PDB file of C-alpha atoms in Angstrom:
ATOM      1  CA  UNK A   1       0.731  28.741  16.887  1.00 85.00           C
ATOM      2  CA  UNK A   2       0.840  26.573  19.998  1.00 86.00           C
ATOM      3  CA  UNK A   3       0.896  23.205  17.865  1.00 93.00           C
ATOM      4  CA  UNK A   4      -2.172  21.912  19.624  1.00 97.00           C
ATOM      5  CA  UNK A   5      -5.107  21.542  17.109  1.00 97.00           C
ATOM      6  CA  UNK A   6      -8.696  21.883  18.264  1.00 98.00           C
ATOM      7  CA  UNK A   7     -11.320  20.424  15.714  1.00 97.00           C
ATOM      8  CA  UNK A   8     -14.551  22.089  14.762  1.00 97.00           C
ATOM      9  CA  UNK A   9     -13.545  25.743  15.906  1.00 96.00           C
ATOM     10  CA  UNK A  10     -17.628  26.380  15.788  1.00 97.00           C
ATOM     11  CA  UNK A  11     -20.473  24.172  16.955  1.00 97.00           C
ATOM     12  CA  UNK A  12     -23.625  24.564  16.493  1.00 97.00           C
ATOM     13  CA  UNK A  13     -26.041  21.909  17.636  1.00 97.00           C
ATOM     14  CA  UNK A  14     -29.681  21.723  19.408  1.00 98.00           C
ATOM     15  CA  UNK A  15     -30.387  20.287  22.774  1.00 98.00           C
ATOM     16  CA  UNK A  16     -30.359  16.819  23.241  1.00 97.00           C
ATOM     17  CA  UNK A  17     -27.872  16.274  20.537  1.00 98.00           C
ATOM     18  CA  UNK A  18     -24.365  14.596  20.911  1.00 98.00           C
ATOM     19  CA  UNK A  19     -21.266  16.157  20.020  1.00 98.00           C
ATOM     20  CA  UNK A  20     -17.326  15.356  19.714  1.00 98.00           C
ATOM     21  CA  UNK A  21     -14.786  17.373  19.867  1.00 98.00           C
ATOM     22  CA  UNK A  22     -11.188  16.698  18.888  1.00 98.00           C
ATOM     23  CA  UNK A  23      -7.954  17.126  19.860  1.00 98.00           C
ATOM     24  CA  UNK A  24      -4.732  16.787  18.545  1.00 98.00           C
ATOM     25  CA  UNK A  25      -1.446  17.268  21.212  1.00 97.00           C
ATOM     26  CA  UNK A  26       1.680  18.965  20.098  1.00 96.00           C
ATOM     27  CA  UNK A  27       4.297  16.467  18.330  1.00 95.00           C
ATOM     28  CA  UNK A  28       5.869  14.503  21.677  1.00 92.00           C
ATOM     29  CA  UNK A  29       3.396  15.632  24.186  1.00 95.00           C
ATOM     30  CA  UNK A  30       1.534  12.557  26.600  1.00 94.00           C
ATOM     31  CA  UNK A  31      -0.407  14.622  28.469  1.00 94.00           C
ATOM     32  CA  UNK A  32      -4.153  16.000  27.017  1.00 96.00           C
ATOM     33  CA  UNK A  33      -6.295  18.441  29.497  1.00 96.00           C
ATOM     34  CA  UNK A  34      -9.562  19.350  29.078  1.00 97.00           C
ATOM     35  CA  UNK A  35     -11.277  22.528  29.950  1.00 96.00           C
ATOM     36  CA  UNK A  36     -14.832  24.777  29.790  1.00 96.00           C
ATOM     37  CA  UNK A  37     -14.848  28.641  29.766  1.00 93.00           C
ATOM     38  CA  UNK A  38     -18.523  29.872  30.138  1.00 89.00           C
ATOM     39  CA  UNK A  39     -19.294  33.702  29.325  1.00 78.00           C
ATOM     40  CA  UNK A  40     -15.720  34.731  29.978  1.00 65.00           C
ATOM     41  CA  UNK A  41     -15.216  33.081  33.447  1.00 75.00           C
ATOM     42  CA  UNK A  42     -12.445  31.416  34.234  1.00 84.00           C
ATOM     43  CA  UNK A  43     -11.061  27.746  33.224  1.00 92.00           C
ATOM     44  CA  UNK A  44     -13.168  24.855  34.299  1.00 93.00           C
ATOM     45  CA  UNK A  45     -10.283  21.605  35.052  1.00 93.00           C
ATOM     46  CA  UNK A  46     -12.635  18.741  32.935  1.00 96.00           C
ATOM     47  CA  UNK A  47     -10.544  15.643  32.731  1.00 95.00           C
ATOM     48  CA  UNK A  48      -6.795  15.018  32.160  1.00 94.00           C
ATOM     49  CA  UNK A  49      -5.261  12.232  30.335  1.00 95.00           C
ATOM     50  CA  UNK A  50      -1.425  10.969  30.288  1.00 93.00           C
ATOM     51  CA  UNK A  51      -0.347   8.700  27.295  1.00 94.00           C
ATOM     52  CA  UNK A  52      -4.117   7.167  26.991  1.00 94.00           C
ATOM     53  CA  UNK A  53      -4.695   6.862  30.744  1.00 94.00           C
ATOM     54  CA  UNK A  54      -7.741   8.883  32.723  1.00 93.00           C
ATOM     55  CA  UNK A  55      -5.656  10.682  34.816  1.00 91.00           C
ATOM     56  CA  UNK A  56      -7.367  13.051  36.873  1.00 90.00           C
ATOM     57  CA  UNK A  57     -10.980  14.050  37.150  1.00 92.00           C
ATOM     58  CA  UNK A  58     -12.996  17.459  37.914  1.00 91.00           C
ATOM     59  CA  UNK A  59     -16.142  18.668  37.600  1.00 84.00           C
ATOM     60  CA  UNK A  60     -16.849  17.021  34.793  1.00 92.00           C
ATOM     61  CA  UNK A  61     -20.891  15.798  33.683  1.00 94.00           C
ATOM     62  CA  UNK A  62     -21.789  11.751  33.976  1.00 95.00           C
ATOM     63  CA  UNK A  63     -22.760  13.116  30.046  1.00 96.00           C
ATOM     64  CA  UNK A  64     -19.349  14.396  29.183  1.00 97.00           C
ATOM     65  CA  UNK A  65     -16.771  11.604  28.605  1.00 96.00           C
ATOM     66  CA  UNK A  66     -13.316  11.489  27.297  1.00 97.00           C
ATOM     67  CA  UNK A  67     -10.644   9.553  25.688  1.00 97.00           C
ATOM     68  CA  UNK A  68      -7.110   9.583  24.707  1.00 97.00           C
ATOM     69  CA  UNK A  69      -6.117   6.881  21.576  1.00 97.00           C
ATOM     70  CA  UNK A  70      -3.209   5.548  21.143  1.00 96.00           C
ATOM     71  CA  UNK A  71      -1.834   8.157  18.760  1.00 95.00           C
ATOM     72  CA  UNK A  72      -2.284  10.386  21.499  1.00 96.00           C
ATOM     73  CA  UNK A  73      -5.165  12.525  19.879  1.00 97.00           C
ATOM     74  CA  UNK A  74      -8.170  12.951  22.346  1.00 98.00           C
ATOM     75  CA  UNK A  75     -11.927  13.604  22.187  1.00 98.00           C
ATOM     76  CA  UNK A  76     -14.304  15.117  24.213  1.00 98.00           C
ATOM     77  CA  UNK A  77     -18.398  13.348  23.775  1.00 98.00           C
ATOM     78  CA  UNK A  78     -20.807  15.431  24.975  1.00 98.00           C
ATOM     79  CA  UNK A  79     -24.263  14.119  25.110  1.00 97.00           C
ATOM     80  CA  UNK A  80     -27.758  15.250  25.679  1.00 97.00           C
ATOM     81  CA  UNK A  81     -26.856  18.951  25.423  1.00 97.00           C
ATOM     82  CA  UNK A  82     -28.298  21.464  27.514  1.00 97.00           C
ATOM     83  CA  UNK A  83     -28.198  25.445  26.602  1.00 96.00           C
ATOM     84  CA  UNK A  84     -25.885  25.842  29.857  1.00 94.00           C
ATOM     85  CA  UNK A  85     -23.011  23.582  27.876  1.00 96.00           C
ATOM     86  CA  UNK A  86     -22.555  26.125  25.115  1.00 96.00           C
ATOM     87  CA  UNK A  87     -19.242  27.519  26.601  1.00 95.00           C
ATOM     88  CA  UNK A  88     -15.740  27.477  24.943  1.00 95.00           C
ATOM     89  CA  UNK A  89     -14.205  24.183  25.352  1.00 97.00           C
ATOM     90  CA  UNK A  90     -10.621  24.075  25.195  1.00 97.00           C
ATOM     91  CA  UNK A  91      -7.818  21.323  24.956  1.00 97.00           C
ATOM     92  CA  UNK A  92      -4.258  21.667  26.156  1.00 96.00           C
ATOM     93  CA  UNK A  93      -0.921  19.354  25.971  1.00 96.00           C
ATOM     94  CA  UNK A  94       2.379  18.964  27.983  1.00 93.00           C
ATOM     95  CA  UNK A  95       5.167  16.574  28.116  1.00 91.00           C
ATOM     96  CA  UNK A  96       4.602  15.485  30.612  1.00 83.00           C
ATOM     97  CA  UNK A  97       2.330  15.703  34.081  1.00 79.00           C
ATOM     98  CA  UNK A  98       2.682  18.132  36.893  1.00 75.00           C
ATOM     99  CA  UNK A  99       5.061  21.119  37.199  1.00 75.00           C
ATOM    100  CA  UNK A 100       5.097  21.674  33.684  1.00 84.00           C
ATOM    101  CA  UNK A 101       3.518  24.299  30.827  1.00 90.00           C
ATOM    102  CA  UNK A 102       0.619  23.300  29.337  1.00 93.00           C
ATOM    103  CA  UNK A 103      -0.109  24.448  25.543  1.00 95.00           C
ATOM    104  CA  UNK A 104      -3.789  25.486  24.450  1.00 96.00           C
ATOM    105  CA  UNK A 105      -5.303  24.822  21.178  1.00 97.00           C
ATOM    106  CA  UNK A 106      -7.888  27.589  19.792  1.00 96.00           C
ATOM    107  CA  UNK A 107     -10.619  26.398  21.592  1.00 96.00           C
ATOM    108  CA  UNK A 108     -13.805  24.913  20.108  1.00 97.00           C
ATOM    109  CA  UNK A 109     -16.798  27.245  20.552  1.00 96.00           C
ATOM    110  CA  UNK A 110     -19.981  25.266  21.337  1.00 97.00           C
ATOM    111  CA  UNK A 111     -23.225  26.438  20.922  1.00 97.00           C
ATOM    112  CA  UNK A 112     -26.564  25.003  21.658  1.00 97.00           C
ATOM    113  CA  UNK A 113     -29.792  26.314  20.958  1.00 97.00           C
TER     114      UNK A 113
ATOM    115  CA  UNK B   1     -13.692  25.847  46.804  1.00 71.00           C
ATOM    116  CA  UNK B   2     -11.684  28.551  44.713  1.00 83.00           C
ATOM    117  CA  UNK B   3      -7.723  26.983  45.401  1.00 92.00           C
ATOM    118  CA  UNK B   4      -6.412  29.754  42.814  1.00 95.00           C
ATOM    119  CA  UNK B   5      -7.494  32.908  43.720  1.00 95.00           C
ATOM    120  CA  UNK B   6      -7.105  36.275  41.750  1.00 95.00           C
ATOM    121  CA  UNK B   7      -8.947  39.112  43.406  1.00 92.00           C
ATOM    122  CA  UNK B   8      -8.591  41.727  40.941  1.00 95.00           C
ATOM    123  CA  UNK B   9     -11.388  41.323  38.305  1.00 94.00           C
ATOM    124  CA  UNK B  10     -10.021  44.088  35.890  1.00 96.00           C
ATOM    125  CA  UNK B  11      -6.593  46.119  36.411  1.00 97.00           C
ATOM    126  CA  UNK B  12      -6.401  49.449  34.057  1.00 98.00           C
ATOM    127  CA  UNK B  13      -2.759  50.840  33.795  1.00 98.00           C
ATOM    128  CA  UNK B  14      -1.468  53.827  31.655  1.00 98.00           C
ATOM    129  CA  UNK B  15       1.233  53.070  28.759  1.00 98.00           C
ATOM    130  CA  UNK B  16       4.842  52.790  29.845  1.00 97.00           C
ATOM    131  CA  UNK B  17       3.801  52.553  33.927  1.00 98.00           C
ATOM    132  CA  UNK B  18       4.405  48.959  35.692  1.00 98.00           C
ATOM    133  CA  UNK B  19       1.534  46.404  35.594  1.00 98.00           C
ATOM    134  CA  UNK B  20       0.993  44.063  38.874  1.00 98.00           C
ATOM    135  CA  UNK B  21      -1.227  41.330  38.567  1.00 98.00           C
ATOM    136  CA  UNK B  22      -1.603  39.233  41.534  1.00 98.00           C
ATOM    137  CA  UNK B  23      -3.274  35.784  42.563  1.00 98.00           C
ATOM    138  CA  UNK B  24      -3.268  34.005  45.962  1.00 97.00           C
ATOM    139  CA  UNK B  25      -3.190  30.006  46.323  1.00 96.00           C
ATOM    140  CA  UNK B  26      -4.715  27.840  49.038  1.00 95.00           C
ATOM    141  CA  UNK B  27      -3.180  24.483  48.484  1.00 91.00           C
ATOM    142  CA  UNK B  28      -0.082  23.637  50.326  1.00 91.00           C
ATOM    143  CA  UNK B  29       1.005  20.995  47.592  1.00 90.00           C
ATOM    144  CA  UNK B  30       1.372  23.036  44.610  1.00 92.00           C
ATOM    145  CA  UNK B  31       4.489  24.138  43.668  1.00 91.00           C
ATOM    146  CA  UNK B  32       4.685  25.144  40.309  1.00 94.00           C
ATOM    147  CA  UNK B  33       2.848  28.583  38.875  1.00 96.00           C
ATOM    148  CA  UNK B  34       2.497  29.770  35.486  1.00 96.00           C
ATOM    149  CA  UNK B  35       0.964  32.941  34.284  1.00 98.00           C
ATOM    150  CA  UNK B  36      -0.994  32.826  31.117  1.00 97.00           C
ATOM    151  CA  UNK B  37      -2.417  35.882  28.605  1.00 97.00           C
ATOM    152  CA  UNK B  38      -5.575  35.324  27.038  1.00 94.00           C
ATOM    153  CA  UNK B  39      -7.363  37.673  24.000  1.00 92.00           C
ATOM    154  CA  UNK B  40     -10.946  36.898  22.811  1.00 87.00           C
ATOM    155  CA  UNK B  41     -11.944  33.761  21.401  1.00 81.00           C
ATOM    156  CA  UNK B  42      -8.492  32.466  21.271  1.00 89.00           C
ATOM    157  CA  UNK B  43      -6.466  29.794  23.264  1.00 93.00           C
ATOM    158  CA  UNK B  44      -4.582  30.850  26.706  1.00 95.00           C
ATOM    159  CA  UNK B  45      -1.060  31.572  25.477  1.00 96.00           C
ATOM    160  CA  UNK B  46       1.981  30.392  28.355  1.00 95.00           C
ATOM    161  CA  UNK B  47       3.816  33.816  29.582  1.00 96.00           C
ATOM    162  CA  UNK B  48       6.112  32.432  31.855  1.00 97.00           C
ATOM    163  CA  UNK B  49       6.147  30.194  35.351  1.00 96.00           C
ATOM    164  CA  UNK B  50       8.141  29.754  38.371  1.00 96.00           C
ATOM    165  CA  UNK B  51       8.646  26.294  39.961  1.00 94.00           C
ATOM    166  CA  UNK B  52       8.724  27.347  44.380  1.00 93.00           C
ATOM    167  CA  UNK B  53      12.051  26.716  45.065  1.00 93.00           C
ATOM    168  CA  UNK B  54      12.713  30.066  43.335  1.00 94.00           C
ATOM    169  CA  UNK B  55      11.668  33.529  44.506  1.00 95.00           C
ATOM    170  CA  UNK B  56      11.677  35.209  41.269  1.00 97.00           C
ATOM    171  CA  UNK B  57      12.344  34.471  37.430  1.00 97.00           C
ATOM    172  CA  UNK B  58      12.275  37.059  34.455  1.00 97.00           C
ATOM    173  CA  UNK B  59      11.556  36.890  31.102  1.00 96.00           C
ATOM    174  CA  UNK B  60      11.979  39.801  29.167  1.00 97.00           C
ATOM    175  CA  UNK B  61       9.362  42.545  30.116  1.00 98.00           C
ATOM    176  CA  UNK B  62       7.429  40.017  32.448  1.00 98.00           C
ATOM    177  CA  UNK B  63       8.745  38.846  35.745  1.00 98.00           C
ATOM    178  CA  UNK B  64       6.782  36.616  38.172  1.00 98.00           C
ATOM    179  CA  UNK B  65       7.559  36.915  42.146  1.00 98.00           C
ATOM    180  CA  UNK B  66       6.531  33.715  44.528  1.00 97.00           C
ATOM    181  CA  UNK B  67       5.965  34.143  48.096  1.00 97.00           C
ATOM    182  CA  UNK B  68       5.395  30.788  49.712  1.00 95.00           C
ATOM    183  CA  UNK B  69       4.777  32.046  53.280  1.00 95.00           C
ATOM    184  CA  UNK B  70       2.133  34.174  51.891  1.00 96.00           C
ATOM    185  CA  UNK B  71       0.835  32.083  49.671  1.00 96.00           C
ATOM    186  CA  UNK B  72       0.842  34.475  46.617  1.00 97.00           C
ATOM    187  CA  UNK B  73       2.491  35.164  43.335  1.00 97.00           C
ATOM    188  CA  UNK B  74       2.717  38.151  40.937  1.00 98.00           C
ATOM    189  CA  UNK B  75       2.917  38.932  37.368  1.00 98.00           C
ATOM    190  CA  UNK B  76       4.903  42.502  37.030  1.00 98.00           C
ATOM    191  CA  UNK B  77       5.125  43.591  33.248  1.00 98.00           C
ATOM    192  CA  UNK B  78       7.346  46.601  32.770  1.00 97.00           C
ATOM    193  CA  UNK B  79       6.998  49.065  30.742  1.00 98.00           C
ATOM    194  CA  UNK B  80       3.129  48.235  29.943  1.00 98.00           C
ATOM    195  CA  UNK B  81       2.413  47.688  26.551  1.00 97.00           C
ATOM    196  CA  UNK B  82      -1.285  48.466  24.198  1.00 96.00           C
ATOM    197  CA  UNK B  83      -0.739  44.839  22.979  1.00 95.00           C
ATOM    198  CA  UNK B  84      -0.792  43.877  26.867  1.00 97.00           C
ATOM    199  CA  UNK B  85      -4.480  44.301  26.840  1.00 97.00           C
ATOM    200  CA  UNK B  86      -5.879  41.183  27.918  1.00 97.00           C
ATOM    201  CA  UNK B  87      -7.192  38.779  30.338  1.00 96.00           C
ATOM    202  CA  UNK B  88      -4.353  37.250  32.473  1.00 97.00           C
ATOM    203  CA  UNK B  89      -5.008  34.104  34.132  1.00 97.00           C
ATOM    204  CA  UNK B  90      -2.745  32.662  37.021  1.00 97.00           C
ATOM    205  CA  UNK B  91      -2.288  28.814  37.399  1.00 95.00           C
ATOM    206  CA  UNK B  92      -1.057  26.345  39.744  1.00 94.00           C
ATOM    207  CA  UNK B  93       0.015  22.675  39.700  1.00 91.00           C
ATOM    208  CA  UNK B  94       1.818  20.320  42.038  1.00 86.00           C
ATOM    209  CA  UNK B  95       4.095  17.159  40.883  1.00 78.00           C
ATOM    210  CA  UNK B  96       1.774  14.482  43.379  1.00 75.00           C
ATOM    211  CA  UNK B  97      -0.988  12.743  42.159  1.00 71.00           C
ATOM    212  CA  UNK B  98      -4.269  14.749  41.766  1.00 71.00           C
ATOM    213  CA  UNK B  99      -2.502  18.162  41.655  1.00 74.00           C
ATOM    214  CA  UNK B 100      -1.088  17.629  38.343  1.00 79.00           C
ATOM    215  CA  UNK B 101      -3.289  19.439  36.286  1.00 86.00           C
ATOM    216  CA  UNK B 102      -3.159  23.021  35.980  1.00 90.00           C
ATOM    217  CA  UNK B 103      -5.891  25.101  38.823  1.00 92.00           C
ATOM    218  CA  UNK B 104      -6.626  28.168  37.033  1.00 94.00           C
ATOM    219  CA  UNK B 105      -7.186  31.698  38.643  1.00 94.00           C
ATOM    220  CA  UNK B 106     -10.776  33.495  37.895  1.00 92.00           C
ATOM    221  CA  UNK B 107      -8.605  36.126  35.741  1.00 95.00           C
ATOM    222  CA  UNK B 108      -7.824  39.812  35.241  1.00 97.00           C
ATOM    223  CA  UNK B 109      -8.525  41.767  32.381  1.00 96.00           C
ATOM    224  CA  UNK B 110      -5.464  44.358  32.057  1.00 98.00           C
ATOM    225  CA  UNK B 111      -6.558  47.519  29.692  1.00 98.00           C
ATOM    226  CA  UNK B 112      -2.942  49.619  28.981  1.00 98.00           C
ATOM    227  CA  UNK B 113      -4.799  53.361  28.562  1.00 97.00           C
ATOM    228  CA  UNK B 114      -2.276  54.940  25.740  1.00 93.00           C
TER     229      UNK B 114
END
């Protein structure tokens, strides 16, 4: 158990729908990152935040947006869904940011149909 | 543009023989690498990293070798496990701002043949 808790584990929604998906760091951890894995690629970098700051940015759709709150718990909105966003979406947490391990939650398995 | 690179789509390897993974990196300003083991439908787990002032670091069966000049790092796990059966991602970061975040590898799926 990494200590990072992903909320739903399973999705299942139609297009054009709007979903959120939650987030919850490990105890002590600022920093939330984002990711996509489609049909077993390889991690997609979404959006980072540190201690409820945007902090960095990358390929991430103008539909997808992002927040951290001030108890450090973060959620991913994704809107107008398209098949092509069903993917595993996954959040991790660290201390801090840069040069440091990052810890993944289970992953929230989004399908759209 | 592909800044993390691991070449090796799938890597099989017989039980008790030495596994190599490897992964090449473009960008100058990372400094930090991690490797990370991945089963089905589950969450990357953290194996173990290296931070570039160091040319090696070992952590049990797993031990991660840097070469900066080269621009490449690699994951050796001895002896090679069943349970190391997976999908190993390599990642990258850097401490200045935009490089923070972890750059993840495509991956390799390691089969151990018993």
């Amino acid at each position: 158990d990494s200590g990072v808790t992903q909320t739903p584990k399973h999705l299942i929604t139609a297009t054009g729908q709007r979903v959120t998906l939650r987030c919850s760091p490990r105890s002590g951890d600022l920093s939330v990152y984002w990711y996509q894995q489609s049909l077993d690629q390889g991690l997609q970098f979404l959006i980072q935040y540190y201690n409820g700051e945007e902090r960095a940015k990358g390929n991430i759709l103008e539909r997808f947006s992002a927040q951290q709150f001030p108890d450090l718990h973060s959620e991913l909105n994704l809107s107008s869904l398209e098949l092509g966003d069903s993917a595993l979406y996954f959040c991790a947490s660290s201390v801090n940011t840069g040069n440091t391990e990052a810890f993944f939650g289970q992953g929230t398995r989004l399908t759209v149909v | 543009d592909q800044q993390v690179k691991q070449n090796s789509p799938s890597l099989s390897v017989q039980e008790g023989r030495i596994s190599i993974l490897n992964c090449d990196y473009t960008n100058s300003m990372f400094d930090y690498f991690l490797w990370y083991k991945k089963y089905p439908a589950e969450g990357p787990t953290f194996l173990i990293s290296i931070s570039s002032i160091k040319d090696k670091n070992e952590d049990g069966r797993f031990t991660v070798f840097l070469n900066k000049s080269a621009k490449h790092l690699s994951l050796h796990i001895v002896p090679s496990q069943p349970g190391d059966s997976a999908v190993y991602f390599c990642a990258a970061s850097g401490f200045n701002f935009g490089n923070e975040k972890l750059t993840f590898g495509t991956g390799t799926r390691l089969t151990i043949i018993p």
